[in-house]
Coordinates of C-alpha atoms in Angstrom, one line a residue:
Chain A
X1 CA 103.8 173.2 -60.6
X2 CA 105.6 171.5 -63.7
X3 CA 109.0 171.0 -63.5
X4 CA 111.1 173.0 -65.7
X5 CA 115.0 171.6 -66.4
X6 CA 117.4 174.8 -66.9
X7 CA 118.9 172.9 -69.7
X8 CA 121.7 175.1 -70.2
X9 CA 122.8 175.7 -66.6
X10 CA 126.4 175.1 -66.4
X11 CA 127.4 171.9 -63.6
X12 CA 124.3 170.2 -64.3
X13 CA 121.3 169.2 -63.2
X14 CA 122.8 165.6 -61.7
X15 CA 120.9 165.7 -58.7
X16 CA 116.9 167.2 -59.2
X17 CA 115.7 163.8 -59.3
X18 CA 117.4 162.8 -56.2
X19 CA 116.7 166.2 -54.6
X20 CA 112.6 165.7 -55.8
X21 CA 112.4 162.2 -54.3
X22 CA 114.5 162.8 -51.2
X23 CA 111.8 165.8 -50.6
X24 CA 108.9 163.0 -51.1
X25 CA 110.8 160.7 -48.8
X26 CA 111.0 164.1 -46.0
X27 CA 107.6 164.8 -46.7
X28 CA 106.4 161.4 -46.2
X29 CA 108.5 160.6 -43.4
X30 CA 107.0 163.4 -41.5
X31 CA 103.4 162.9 -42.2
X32 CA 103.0 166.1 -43.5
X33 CA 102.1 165.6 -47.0
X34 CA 100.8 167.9 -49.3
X35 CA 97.7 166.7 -51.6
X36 CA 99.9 166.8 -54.6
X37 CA 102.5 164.8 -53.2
X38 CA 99.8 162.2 -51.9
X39 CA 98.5 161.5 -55.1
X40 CA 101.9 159.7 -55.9
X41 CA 102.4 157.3 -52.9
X42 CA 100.9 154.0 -52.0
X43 CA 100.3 155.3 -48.5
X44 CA 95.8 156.1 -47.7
X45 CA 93.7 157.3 -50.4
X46 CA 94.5 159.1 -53.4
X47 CA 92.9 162.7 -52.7
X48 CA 93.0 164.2 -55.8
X49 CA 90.6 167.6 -57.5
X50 CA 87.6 166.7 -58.7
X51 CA 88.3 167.5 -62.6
X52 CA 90.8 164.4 -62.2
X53 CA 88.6 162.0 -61.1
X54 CA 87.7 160.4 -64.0
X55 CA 90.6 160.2 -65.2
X56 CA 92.0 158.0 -62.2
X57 CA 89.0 156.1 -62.0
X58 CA 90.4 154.5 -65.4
X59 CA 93.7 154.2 -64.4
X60 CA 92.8 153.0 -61.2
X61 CA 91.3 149.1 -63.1
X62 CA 94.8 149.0 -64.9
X63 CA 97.5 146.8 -63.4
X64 CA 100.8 148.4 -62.2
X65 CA 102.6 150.6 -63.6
X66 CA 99.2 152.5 -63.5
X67 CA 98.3 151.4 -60.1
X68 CA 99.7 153.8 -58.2
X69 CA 101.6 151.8 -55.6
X70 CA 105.3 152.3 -56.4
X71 CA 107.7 149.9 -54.8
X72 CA 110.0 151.4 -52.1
X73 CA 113.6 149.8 -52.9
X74 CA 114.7 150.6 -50.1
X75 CA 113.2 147.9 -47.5
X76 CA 114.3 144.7 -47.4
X77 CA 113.8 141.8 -49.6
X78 CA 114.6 137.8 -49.7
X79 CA 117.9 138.9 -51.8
X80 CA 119.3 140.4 -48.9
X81 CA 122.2 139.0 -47.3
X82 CA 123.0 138.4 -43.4
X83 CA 125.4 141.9 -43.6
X84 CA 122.9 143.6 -45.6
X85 CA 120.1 143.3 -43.0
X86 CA 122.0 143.2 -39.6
X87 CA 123.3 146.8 -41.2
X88 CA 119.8 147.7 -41.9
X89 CA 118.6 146.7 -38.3
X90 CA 121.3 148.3 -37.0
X91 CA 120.5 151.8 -38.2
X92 CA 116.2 151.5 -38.9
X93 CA 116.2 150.5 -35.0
X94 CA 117.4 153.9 -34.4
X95 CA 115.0 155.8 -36.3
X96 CA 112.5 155.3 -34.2
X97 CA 112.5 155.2 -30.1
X98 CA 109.9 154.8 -27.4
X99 CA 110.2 157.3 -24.6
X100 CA 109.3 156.7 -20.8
X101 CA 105.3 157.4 -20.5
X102 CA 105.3 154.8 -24.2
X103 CA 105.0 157.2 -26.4
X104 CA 107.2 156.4 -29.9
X105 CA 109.1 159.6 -31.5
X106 CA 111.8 159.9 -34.0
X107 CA 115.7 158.9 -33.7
X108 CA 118.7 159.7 -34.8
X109 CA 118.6 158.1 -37.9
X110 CA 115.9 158.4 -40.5
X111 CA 115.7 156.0 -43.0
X112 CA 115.1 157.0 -46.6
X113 CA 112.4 155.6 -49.4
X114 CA 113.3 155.1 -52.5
X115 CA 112.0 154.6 -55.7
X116 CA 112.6 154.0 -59.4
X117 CA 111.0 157.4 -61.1
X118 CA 111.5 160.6 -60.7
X119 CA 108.8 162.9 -60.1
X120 CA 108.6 164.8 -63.5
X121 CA 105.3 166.3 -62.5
X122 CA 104.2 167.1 -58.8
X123 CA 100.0 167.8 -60.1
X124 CA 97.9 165.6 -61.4
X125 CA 95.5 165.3 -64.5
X126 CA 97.8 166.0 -67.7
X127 CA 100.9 165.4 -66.0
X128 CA 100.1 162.5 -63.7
X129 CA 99.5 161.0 -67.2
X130 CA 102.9 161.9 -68.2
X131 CA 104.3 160.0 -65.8
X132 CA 102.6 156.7 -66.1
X133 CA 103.4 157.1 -69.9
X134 CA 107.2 157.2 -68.9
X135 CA 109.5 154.2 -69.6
X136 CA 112.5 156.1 -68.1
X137 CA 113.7 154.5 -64.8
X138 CA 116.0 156.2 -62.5
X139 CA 119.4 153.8 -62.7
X140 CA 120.2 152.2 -59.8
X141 CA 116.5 150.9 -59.6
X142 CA 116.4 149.8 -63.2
X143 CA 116.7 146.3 -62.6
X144 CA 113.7 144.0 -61.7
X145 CA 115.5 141.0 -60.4
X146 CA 116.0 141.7 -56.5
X147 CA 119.8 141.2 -55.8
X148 CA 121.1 141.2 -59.4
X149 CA 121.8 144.8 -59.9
X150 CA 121.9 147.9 -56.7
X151 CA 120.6 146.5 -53.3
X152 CA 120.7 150.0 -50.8
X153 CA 119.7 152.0 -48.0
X154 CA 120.2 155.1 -47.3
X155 CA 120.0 156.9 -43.5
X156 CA 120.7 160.3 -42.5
X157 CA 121.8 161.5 -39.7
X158 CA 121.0 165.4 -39.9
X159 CA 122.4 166.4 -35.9
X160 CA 125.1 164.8 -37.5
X161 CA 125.3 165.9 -40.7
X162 CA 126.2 162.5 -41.6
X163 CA 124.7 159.8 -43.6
X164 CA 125.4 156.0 -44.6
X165 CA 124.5 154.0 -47.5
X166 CA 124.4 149.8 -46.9
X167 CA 125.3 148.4 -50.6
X168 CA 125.3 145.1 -51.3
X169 CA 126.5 144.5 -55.0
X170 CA 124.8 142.1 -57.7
X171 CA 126.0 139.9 -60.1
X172 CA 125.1 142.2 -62.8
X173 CA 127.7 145.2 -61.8
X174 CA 130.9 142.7 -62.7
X175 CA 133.9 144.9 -63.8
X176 CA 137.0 143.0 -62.9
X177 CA 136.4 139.6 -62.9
X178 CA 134.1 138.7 -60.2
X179 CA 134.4 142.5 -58.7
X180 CA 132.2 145.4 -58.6
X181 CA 132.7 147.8 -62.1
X182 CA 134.5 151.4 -61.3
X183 CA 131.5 152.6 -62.6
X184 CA 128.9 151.1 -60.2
X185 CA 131.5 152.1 -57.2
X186 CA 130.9 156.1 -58.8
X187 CA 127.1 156.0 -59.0
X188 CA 126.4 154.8 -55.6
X189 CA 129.0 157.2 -54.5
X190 CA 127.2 159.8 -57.0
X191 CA 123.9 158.7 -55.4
X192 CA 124.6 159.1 -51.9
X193 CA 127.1 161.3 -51.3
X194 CA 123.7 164.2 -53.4
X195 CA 121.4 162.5 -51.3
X196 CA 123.6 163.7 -48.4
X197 CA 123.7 167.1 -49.9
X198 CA 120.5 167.2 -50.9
X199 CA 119.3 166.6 -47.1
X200 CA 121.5 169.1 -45.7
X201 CA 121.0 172.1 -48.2
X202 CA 118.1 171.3 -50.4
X203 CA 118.1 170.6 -54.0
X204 CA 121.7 170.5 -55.6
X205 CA 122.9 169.2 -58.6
X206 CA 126.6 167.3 -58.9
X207 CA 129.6 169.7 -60.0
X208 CA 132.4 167.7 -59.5
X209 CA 133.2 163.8 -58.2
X210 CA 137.0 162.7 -57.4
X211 CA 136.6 159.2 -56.7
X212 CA 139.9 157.3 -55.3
X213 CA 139.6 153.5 -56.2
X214 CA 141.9 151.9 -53.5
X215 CA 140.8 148.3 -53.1
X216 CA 138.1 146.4 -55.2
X217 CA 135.4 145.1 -53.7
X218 CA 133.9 141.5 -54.5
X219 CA 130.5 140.9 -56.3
X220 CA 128.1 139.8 -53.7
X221 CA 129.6 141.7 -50.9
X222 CA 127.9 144.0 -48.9
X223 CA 130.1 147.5 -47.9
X224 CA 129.2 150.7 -46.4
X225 CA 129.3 153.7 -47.7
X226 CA 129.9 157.1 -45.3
X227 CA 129.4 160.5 -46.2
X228 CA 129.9 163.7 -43.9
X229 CA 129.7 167.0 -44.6
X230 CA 133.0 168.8 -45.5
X231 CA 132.1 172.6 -45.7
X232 CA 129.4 174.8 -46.7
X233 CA 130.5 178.2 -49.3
X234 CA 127.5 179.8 -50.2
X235 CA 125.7 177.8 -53.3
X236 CA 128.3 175.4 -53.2
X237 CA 128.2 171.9 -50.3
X238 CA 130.8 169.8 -49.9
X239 CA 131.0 166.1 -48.8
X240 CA 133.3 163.4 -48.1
X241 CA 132.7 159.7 -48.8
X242 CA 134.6 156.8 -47.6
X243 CA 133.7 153.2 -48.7
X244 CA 134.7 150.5 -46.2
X245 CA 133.7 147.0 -45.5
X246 CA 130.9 146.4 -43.2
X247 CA 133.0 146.8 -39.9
X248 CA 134.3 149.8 -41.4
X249 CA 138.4 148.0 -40.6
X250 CA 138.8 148.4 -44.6
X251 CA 138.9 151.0 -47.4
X252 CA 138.1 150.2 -50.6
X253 CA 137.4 153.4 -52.5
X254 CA 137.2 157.4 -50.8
X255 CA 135.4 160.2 -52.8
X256 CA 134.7 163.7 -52.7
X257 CA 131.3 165.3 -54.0
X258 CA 130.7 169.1 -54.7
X259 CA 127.5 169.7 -55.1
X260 CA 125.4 173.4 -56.5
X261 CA 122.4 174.3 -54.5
X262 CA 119.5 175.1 -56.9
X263 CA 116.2 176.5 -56.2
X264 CA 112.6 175.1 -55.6
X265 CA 112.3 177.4 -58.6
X266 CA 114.5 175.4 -61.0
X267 CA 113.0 172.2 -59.6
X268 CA 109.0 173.1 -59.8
X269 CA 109.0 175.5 -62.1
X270 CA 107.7 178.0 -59.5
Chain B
X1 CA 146.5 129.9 -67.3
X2 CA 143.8 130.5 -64.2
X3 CA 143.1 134.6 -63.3
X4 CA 144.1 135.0 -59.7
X5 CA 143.2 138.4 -58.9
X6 CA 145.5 140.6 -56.6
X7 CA 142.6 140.5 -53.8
X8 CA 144.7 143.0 -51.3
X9 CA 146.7 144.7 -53.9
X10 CA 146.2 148.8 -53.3
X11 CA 144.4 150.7 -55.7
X12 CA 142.6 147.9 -56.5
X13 CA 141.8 145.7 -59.9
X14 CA 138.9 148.3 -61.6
X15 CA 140.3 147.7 -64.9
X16 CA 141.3 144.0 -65.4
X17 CA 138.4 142.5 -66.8
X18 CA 138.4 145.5 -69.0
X19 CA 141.9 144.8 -70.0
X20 CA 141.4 141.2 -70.7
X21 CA 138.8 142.0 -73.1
X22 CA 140.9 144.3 -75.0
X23 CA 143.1 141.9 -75.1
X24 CA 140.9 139.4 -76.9
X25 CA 139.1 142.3 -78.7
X26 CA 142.9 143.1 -80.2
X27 CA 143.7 139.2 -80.8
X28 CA 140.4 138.4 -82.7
X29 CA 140.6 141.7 -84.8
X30 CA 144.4 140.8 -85.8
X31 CA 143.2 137.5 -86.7
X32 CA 146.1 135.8 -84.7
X33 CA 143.9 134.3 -81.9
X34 CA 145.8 131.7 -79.8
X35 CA 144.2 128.3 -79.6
X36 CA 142.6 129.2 -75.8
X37 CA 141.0 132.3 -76.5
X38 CA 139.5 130.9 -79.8
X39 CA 137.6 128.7 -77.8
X40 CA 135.8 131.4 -76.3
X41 CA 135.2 133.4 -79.5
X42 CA 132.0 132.8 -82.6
X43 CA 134.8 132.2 -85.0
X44 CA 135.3 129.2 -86.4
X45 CA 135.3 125.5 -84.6
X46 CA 136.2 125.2 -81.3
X47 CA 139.4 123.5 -80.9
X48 CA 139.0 121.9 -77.2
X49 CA 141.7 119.3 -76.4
X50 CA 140.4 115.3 -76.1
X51 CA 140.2 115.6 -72.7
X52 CA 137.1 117.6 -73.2
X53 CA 135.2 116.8 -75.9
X54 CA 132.8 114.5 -74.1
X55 CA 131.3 117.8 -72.1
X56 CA 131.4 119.9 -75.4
X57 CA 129.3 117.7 -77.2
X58 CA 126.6 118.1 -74.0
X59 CA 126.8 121.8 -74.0
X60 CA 126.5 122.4 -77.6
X61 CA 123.1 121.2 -77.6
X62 CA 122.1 123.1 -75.3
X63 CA 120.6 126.9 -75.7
X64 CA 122.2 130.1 -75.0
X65 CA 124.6 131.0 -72.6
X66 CA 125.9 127.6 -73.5
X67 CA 125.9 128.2 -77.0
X68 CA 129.4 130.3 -77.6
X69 CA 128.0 132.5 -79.6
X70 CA 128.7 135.3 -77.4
X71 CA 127.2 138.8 -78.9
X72 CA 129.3 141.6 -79.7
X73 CA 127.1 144.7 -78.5
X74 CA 129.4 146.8 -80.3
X75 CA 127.8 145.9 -83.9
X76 CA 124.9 148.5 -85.1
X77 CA 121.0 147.3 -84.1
X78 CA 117.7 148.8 -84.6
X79 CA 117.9 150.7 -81.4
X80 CA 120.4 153.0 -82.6
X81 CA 119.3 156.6 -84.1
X82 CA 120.6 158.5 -86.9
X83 CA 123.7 160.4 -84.8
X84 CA 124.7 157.0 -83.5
X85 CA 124.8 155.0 -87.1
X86 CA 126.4 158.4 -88.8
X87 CA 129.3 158.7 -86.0
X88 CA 130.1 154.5 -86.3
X89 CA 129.9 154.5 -90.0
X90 CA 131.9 157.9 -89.9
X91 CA 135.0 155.9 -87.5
X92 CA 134.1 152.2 -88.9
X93 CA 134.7 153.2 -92.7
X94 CA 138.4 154.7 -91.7
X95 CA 138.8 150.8 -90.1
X96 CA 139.9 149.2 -93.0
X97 CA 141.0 151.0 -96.5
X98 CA 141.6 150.2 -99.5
X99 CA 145.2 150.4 -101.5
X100 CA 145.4 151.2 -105.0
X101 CA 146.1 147.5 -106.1
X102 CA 142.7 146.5 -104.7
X103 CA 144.1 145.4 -101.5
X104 CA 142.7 146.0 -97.8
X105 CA 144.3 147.0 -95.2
X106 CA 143.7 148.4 -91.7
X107 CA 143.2 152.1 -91.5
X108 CA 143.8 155.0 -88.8
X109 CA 141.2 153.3 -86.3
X110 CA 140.3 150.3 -85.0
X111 CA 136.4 149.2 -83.7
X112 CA 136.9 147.2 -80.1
X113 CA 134.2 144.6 -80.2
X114 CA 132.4 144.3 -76.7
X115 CA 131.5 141.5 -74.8
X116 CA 128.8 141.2 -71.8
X117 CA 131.0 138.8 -70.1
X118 CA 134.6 139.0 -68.6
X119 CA 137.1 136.4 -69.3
X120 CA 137.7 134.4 -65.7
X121 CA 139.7 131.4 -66.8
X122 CA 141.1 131.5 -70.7
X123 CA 141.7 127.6 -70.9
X124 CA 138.7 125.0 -71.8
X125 CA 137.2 122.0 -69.7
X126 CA 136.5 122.7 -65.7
X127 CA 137.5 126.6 -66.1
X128 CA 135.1 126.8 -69.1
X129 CA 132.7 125.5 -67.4
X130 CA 132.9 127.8 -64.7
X131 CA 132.4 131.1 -67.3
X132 CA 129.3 129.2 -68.4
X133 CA 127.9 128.7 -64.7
X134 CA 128.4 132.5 -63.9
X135 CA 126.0 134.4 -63.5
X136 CA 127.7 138.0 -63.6
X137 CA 127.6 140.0 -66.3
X138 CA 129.6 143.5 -67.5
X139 CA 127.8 146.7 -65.5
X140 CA 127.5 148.5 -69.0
X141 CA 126.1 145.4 -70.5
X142 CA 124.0 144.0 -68.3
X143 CA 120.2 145.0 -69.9
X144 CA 119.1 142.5 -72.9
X145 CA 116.9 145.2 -73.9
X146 CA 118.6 147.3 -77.2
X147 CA 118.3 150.9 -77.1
X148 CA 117.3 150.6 -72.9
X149 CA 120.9 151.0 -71.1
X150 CA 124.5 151.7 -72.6
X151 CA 124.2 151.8 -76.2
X152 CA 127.6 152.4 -77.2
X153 CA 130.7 151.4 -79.7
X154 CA 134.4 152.3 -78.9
X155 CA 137.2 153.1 -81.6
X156 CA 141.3 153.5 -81.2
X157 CA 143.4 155.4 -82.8
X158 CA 146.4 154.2 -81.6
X159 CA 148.8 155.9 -84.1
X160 CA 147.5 159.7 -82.4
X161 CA 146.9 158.1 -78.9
X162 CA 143.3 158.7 -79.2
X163 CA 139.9 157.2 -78.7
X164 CA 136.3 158.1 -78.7
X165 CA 133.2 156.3 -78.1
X166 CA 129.8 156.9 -79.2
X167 CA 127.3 156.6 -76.5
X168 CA 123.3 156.7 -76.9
X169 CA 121.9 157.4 -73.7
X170 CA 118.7 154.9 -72.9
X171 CA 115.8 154.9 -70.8
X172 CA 117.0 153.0 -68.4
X173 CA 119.8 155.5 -67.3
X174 CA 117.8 158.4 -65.9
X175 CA 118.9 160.6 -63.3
X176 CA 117.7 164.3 -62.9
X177 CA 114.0 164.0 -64.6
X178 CA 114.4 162.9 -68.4
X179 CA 118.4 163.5 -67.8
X180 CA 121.3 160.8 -68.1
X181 CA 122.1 160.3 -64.3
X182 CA 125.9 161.3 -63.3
X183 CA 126.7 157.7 -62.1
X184 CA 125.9 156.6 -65.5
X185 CA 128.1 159.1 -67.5
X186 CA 131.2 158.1 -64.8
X187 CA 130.4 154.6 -65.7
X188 CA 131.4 155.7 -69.6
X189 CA 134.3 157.8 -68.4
X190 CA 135.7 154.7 -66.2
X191 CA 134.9 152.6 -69.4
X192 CA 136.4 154.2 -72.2
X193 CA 139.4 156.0 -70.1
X194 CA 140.1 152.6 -69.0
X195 CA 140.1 150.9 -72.6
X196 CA 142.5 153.7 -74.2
X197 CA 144.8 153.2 -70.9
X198 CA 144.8 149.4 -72.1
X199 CA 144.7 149.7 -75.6
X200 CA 148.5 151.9 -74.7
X201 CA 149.8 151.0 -71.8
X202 CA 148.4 147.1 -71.8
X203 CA 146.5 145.6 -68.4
X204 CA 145.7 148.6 -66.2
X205 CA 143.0 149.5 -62.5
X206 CA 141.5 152.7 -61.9
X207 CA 143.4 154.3 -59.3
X208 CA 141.3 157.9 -59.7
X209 CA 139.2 159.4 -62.3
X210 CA 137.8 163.1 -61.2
X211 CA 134.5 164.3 -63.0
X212 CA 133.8 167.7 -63.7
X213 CA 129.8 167.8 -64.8
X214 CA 129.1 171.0 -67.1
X215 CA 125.7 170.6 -68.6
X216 CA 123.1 167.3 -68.0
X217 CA 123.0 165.4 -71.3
X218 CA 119.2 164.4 -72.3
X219 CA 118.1 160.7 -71.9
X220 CA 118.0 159.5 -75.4
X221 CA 120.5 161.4 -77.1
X222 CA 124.1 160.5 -78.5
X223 CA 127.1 162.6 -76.9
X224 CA 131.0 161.2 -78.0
X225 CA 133.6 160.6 -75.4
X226 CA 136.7 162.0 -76.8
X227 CA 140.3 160.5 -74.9
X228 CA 143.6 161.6 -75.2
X229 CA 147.0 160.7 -73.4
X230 CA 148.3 163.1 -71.2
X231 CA 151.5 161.4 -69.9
X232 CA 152.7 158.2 -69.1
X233 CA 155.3 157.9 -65.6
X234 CA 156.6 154.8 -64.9
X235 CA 153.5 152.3 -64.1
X236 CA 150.8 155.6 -64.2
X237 CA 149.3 156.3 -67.5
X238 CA 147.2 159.6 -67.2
X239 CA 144.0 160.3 -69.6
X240 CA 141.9 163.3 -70.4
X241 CA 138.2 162.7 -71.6
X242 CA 135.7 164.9 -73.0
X243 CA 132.0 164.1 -73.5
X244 CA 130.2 166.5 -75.7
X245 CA 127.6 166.2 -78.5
X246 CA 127.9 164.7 -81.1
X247 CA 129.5 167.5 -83.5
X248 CA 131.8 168.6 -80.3
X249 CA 130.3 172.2 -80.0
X250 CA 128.7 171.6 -76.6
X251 CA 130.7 170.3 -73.8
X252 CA 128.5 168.1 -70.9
X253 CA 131.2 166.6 -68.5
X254 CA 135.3 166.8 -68.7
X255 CA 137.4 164.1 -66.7
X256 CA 140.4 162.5 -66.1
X257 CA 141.6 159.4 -65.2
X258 CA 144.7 157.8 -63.5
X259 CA 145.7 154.4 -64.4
X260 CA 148.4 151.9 -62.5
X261 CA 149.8 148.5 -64.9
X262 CA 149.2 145.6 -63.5
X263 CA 151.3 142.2 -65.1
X264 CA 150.0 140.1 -67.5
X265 CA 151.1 137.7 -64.2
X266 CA 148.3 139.2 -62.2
X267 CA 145.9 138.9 -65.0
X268 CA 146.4 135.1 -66.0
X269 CA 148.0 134.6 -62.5
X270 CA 151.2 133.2 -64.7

């Protein structure tokens, strides 16, 4: 189950790391696991083949990044502002709701992990090692310092079909003085507006981003970000993204995404 | 001579840092720096007026930042691979030539040193201060570790209306598994569309740039942005870009870019 790129596949492959980890964050979400799965997430034990035991016995003495207890990004930390987090309450208080007879089931919204590799290898042994060996870090979670670089969360809202991203911008995205680079603005919108497609249609890959920049937005600030789902044409998913301040009353930048399904095959090498 | 920015002004400020910059980037190579942005630059002695001296003399004992010897991440280090070092010595050598009577002169292109800082306030003592204080650094320069993020160099041809801009893809930009993530190749686009609209058009914002993604380029490798004016209309200047490898056979992403003037007014808030 190795992942195979299909290097020369025309639009791209923009999205099969986002489309890999959004299927963890389902996956996980839902309780349903697979083994190979499990072996990469902090949550119980690691249930892995016997011929890998040894090997993980060794890597499990080794501090992180070989312990085996990835960081999820997206839950809140002492960087947050007051908009960040009343925006996060606001939406993880409606992913999960208590019926009549006490019993808890899921919301509207589901709120998604996230982390800073990409799953390069969904089995163990060889290619768990792989992994571990990996400097690459995905790029909106390549900065250690909490609330110096990309501070989101993403929820989705598949009855819907909508999703929102809370953003609140660090000091090291600066573009215009003491505003948020044009280039920061297009990866979030990159990042969620896939993520949105991803959850709606599967794995996709970015074809094409038209991003209109209509008012900057301040370093520090915290803004929303609002995807929906356009139209569906075969392979191909459109979505909309608008990005507004926090009580949505202005626009700062609107975007549209196109995004190309691609199969499991493409992504596991199935 | 403070910046004000234009904080409500549609189609918002995406390029002014960027433009200021370019603007010092253009003074310092010409050699005809004006006494207030020399004070900012590693050349020479600072020429401060009396008023200030006594809190010069406190910061220049002290360490970087407070040093002024501000890097220019544009100059070749040990990160950079063999494509990278052949492409800038290919542009760098056409910089300056030599005429028959031994003299030097500037050539067909010109390097645009690079900065990981913008330029808030260009005069010295409490505005100076205040650039020193900041914490924010440029999005595409915000990782101290060479060869990690944006490795990259820009040259202008302003006599063709070109520009290109050798990028090297590092570690720290991933996106699809062992892939350059499609937030961090608009960040380039934004970058280098935006420093060709400055470099013709003087201080410009983003107002739209629309990506086309064609093939994923691989983490680690060096692809050239190629830009080219397509038309200029009134206060819109309008730029193609191409990113391919690096001898232009293969073509990863095609964009352009839409540009408005701002005044030098709203820049230095004059």
């Amino acid at each position: 189950m190795k992942v195979i790129l299909p290097a020369k596949t025309r639009g791209g492959v923009q999205q099969m790391a986002r489309g890999l980890c959004q299927i963890m964050g389902r996956e996980i979400s839902k309780g349903n696991v697979n083994t190979n799965i499990r072996q990469m997430t902090p949550r119980g034990t690691l249930q892995l083949p016997w011929s890998s035991i040894n090997s993980v016995r060794t890597i499990a003495v080794l501090p992180w990044p070989f312990s085996f207890q990835p960081r999820d990004f997206s839950l809140p930390n002492s960087s947050w502002g007051s908009d960040m987090r009343r925006l996060y309450e606001h939406y993880n208080s409606q992913c999960e709701v208590e019926t009549d007879d006490g019993e808890k089931k899921w919301g509207v919204w589901r709120r998604l992990p996230s982390y800073n590799r990409s799953l390069k290898y969904a089995t163990g042994g060889v290619y768990l090692s792989k992994i571990i060996q990996s400097k690459a870090r995905l790029f909106t979670r390549n900065i250690r310092e909490q609330g110096a670089g990309f501070e989101y969360v993403v929820f989705v809202n598949k009855q819907e079909q909508k999703c929102v991203c809370v953003f609140q911008a660090g000091h090291l995205l600066e573009g215009p003085p003491g505003h948020v680079h044009g280039g920061a603005i297009a990866t979030m919108i990159d990042t969620v507006t896939g993520t949105h497609a991803t959850y709606l249609s599967g794995p996709v890959m970015t074809a094409n981003l038209n991003i209109n920049y209509r008012s900057p937005i301040s370093l520090g600030s915290t803004v929303l970000l609002t995807c929906s789902l356009d139209k569906k044409e075969g392979r191909k998913t459109f979505v909309s993204c608008q990005v507004t301040n926090t009580d949505s009353s202005k626009l700062h930048t609107e975007a549209t995404g196109l995004f190309l399904s691609i199969t499991m095959g493409h992504l596991l090498g199935g």
